[in-house]
Coordinates of C-alpha atoms in Angstrom, one line a residue:
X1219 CA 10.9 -6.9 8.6
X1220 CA 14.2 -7.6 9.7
X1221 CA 14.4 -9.0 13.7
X1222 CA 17.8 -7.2 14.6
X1223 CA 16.7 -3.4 13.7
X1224 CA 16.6 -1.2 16.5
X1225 CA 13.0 -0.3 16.2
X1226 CA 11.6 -4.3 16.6
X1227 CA 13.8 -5.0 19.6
X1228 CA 12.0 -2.0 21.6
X1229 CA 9.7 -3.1 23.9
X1230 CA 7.0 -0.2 22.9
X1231 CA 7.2 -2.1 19.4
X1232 CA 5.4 -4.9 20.9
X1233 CA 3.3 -3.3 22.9
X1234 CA 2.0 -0.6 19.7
X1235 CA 2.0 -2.8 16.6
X1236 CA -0.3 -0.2 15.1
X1237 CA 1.5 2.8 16.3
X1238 CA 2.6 5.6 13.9
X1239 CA 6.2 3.9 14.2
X1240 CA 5.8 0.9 13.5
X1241 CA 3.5 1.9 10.3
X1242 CA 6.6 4.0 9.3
X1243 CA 9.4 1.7 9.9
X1244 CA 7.2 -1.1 8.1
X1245 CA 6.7 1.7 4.9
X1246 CA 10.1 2.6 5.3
X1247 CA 11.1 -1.5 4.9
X1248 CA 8.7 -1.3 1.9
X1249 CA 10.7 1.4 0.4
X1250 CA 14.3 -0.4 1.0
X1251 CA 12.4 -3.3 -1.1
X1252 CA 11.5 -1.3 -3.9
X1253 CA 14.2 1.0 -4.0
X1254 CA 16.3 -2.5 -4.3
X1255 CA 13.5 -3.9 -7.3
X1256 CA 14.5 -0.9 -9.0
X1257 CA 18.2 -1.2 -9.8
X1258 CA 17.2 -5.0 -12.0
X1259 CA 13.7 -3.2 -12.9
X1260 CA 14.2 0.3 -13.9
X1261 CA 10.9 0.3 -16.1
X1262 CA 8.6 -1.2 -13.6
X1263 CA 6.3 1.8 -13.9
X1264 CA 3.0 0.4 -12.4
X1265 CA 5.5 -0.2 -9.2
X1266 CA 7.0 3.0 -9.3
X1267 CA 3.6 4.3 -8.8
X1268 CA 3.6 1.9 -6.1
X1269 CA 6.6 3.4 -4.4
X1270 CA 5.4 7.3 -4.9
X1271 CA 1.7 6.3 -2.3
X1272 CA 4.0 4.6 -0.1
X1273 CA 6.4 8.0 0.3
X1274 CA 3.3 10.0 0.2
X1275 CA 1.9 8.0 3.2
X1276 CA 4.9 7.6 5.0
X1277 CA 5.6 11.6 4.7
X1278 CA 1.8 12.3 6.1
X1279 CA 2.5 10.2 8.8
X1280 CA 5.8 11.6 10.1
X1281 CA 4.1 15.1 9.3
X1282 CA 1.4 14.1 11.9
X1283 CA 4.1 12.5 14.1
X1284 CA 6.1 15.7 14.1
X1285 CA 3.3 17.7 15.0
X1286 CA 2.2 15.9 17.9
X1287 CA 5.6 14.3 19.3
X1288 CA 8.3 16.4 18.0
X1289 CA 11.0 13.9 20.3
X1290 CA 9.4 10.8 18.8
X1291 CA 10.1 11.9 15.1
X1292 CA 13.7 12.7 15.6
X1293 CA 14.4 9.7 17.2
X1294 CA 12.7 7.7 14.4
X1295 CA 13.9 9.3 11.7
X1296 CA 17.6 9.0 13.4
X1297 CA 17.2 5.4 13.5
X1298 CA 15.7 4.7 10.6
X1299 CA 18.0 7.1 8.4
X1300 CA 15.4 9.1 6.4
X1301 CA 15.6 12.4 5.9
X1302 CA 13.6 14.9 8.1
X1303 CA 10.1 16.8 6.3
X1304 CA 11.4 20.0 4.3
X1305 CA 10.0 23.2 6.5
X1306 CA 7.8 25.6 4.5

């Protein structure tokens, strides 16, 4: 987890370690290191399965996040550069 990125340096980071934020931004760090394994490991199967239950988490969470604090979710997922949920 990298100590310059916007969401670490917030004080509420601190405070909420176990917050649905900081559970995103640490899947979304997860994903950056995967997505990264990938380009020297394209056949890595077993972790590709890996990286499809980390998205599928990280997309529950941010479905529950934009459910209950709509301004929350658009300021993560500004800062964090992931795309927003698809609406149905």
């Amino acid at each position: 987890m990298p100590k310059n990125s916007p969401i670490y340096l917030s004080p509420t980071f601190k405070k909420k370690e176990g917050s649905i934020e900081s559970q995103i931004f640490r899947l979304t760090s997860r994903v950056v290191k995967l997505t990264y394994h990938f380009k020297k490991h394209g056949k890595d199967y077993s972790s590709q399965r890996g990286l499809w239950k980390i998205l599928g988490q990280r997309k529950r969470l941010l479905a529950y996040l934009f459910k209950t604090n709509l301004t929350t979710y658009q300021d993560l997922t500004s800062e964090l550069r992931i795309r927003r949920l698809k609406k149905n």
